[in-house]
Amino acid sequence: MLTRKLHWQSLRSTATKWNDPLFKIDLSRSSRLSPEEAAQVSMAKDRVNELKQIDHQDIQQLYLGIRRSIDKQEQDIKQIKSRFRKWAAAKGPKGSKGSNPFDNTDLQQYLYSPPEPGCLGPGDLVEFLSGSNFIIGVIVATNNRGSAQFDVATIQREIVKVSLRSVTFACSNFMNREFIKSHAEVNGDSSDSIVSLAPDILQAASIQLRLFKRLSASSLREIAPRIPALHAFLARNDQDRIMSLPDIFSALNAEYGLRANAYNMYALHSRLQRSGDLYLPLFFPSSYHYQLYAIRSHEHLRAAENTAKAIRAGPKSKGLKAIFHELSTRIDTYRSFQAENKAFTKINHPFSKNTVDLVNSVKEFTETPALSSQMSSSPLYSLLPAALKQLDRYPEAEMFARNTFILFLTELGVYTPWENVPSREARWRAAVGLDSFEDIAQSTGGYSDSLTCIRHDFGSIPVYCIDNENPDEIDDGVSIESTDNGSEVWVHVHVANPTAFIDIEHPISRRAAKQASTFYFPDKTWPMLPKSLVDRCNLSPGVPRETLTVSVLLDVPTGRVIDRKIRCGLVNNIQTLTYTEADALIKSDSAKGLEQTWKDLKVLSKVTKKLRSNRQDSGMIEGSSFISNFEVALQSKDAQSAPLGSNEWKDHPTLFKETDTKVILVPQNMSESQSRQVVEEIMIMAGRAAAKWGQSHGISLPFRYQDFDSNDTLNEMQKKKLMNDISTFKSLPKEKANNSAEGYFLLRQITSNVGPARNGLEPKAHFLMGIEDAYTRVTSPLRRYCDMLVHWQLQAQLLREAKSDAFSGLSAAEMKEEIEKLNLQEAIGLEKQRQVDSFYKVKKFVTDYLESFLQQKPFSLRCFVLGTDVDINRGVLIDYGLEAIISTTSNVELKPSQVIECTKVLGVGLADATITLSL
């Protein structure tokens, strides 16, 4: 330590002699250094650490080397920025071909700004996981064909391909997006083509990234010592707390006064990422730019410490022996139950506290993606696979940890054999409000209609509610009203009206905003609204029901909209039909005893065909049936002995038979059902009418859009290729577009490049739906919070017109805030639905594979080839809808849209739902 101090003093004295401003810094005030000063001191100190073996006479030479390196880097920055300024002056304003690539040349002013959902693109800063290393870079191009990927420029002046799933941090506008897009050149036309950039631009990106990383490292030294104390302040006693990165930064900032710029935020993220024992990073791949963390509870830390202590003591220790004895006994009991085909049973003897702690640790590992993909630094979880192997029941535990842990928890009776593992993630449940579901679900009613004074009574007009058998909720119906002009009809869309019974600040409304939609999982439905409110508002036959009614006057021969109305209604004659019953009536030539219903459905079928034709003329892109969209369902042999849903355990597990329930995949071919198309078109018509009515009255609404022109993540070459794909797809004969490999491949490229639909404050075109003006969602308020927002806004306008003093509606600023929250919660929910469906599809695949293996039958799989990404052949299993990686020999070349037969299964990825195959 003394030697290092002397070396530092020698270096300081040399710097002072040379009158260098780099070392004219009062180190006694190091806690108050500017970020640039701190970064410079940090760099110098790092070099001083190399002085242990250097003689004092070499100090001056070493110092001069440091100074020359810094001077050269500063000169590089000045030269490059000067060059860009000249380009800008010569070639036009900012954003043109030669403009400055940096929106933020002063990194102190570069504030943290996470991208909007689905909007990562050129110029954005990202951190991604490569192997076990976290690397920062700047996106230079997007490539969404088949799998979301980016071309990223790194500090090493290389351009690499990065998968969306590996991104762990993002911040917008690190470099000028238009500049990068205009200078990026795609080498080739395949999905694995990598763009190229001029060396000057790569060098500029590299220098800016180095400065960003250096400033972050300096900030990290200041933040790191404060992380444990921050945890003690934020943590709860018995429940983990979910917080976003900005929220954690705000708590830190309140105490230490840090500026909310990007490098400070990244420094905090880096430290939290590596503090998995205190802060668990949560990753939602479709909304990765919102960094969420679970602040570990004090009870969790206690249990984790006890479990780690017991495992480290070894299998011969008294504590671990007792735990292993309990676990082995329970596993052997389960296996004997399966062999003897016994029914499920409750185990009366509870586990001990230490065993419960270990089982809960395994459960958390299984249910937390960040842990099971080895992205956490928590020391406990590196011990668990080895501990299970020592149990001598799972020899493969270390190699297939998560799959083995699911089997382990099933054999203990903690999980059912059909357990919905993705939905068990406690932190996800907290993020969408499922942790408070039971409290809200117990609401018993006492609801009163706040809109009685302005309701229009529709009398005895028949209202047709067409749905599946035994629907969870019936929230819309349609009726027909003729006019004196025989070619014109009023089509009334009557929608259940829960917002008449609860206002936007009601606890039920606030929880609905968090969940955003009802979750229809194969094992259980999680309704957005409590059963008491749904039952009160359901459009049930035999009772009058309050509605929000969207009425559209249509010219039947052309499908042209002549007029539109919005009213609060009361309907009295509700008639329910299944899709099968409605299809039969539409196809029949007559219907004895149902003449009025048959006549109305015929008119609806005629007018909706014209509405659909009009959308097709406006550019609607229809789906493909070449590879079916599968609905995942669970089929129980005996509902009494195999109840669906999760096994909520504490210390008393329940054992279930493996054969009680099986997974089935139901192909969804909606195009074959005329009544489904009728319902779809009528609901879209209502959404368009509500949006146009809201526009004409100056109402702020969550407009739904999917605007091709607003997808600014694509460069000009990619946009041109997309337009060619669209033109080619539309030129295909209908049968070929809907049911061929070529049509499916083109459709997949189009949909992945256009990007997801979003909610926004301004109306825009919905590209794939063929809607050019405005659209919102209004017909499902019992299961979508977005529709509830629309209802509140439309109701407020109707009350204003009636000169009522009731709720006046949300302002534009308030609606914008609601939309931002809605987009995030919807993205989280959709990603979880995808995870759940993929999880069960993999279980179905594994079951089929094992059955064929045991019966010694060949197991052949049809696979659709998507293309090659970074030397990996990717495809889709046609009969399962699962992503696949196809292993081939060097002399076999696969082509996109090719259908191949695979006979060997090399691996099953339960975490990412990917099957690895070979020919």
CSV table of C-alpha atoms in Angstrom, one decimal, residues 51 159 168 219 237-238 257 333 448 648 657 670 742 781 808 815 849 870:
chain,number,residue,atom,x,y,z
A,51,LEU,CA,3.3,0.8,-11.3
A,159,ILE,CA,-20.9,-4.9,-36.4
A,168,THR,CA,-30.8,-6.1,-21.2
A,219,SER,CA,-20.4,6.8,-11.7
A,237,ASN,CA,-40.1,-7.8,5.4
A,238,ASP,CA,-42.1,-10.7,3.8
A,257,GLY,CA,-28.5,14.0,-5.8
A,333,THR,CA,-44.2,-42.1,-2.7
A,448,SER,CA,-75.7,1.3,-9.5
A,648,GLU,CA,-51.3,-23.4,-4.1
A,657,LYS,CA,-51.7,-38.7,-11.4
A,670,MET,CA,-61.6,-18.8,-38.6
A,742,GLU,CA,-44.5,-19.1,-50.5
A,781,PRO,CA,-64.9,-3.8,-21.9
A,808,SER,CA,-66.0,15.3,-17.6
A,815,MET,CA,-55.1,10.1,-21.7
A,849,TYR,CA,-42.0,-37.8,-28.8
A,870,VAL,CA,-25.8,-16.0,-37.7
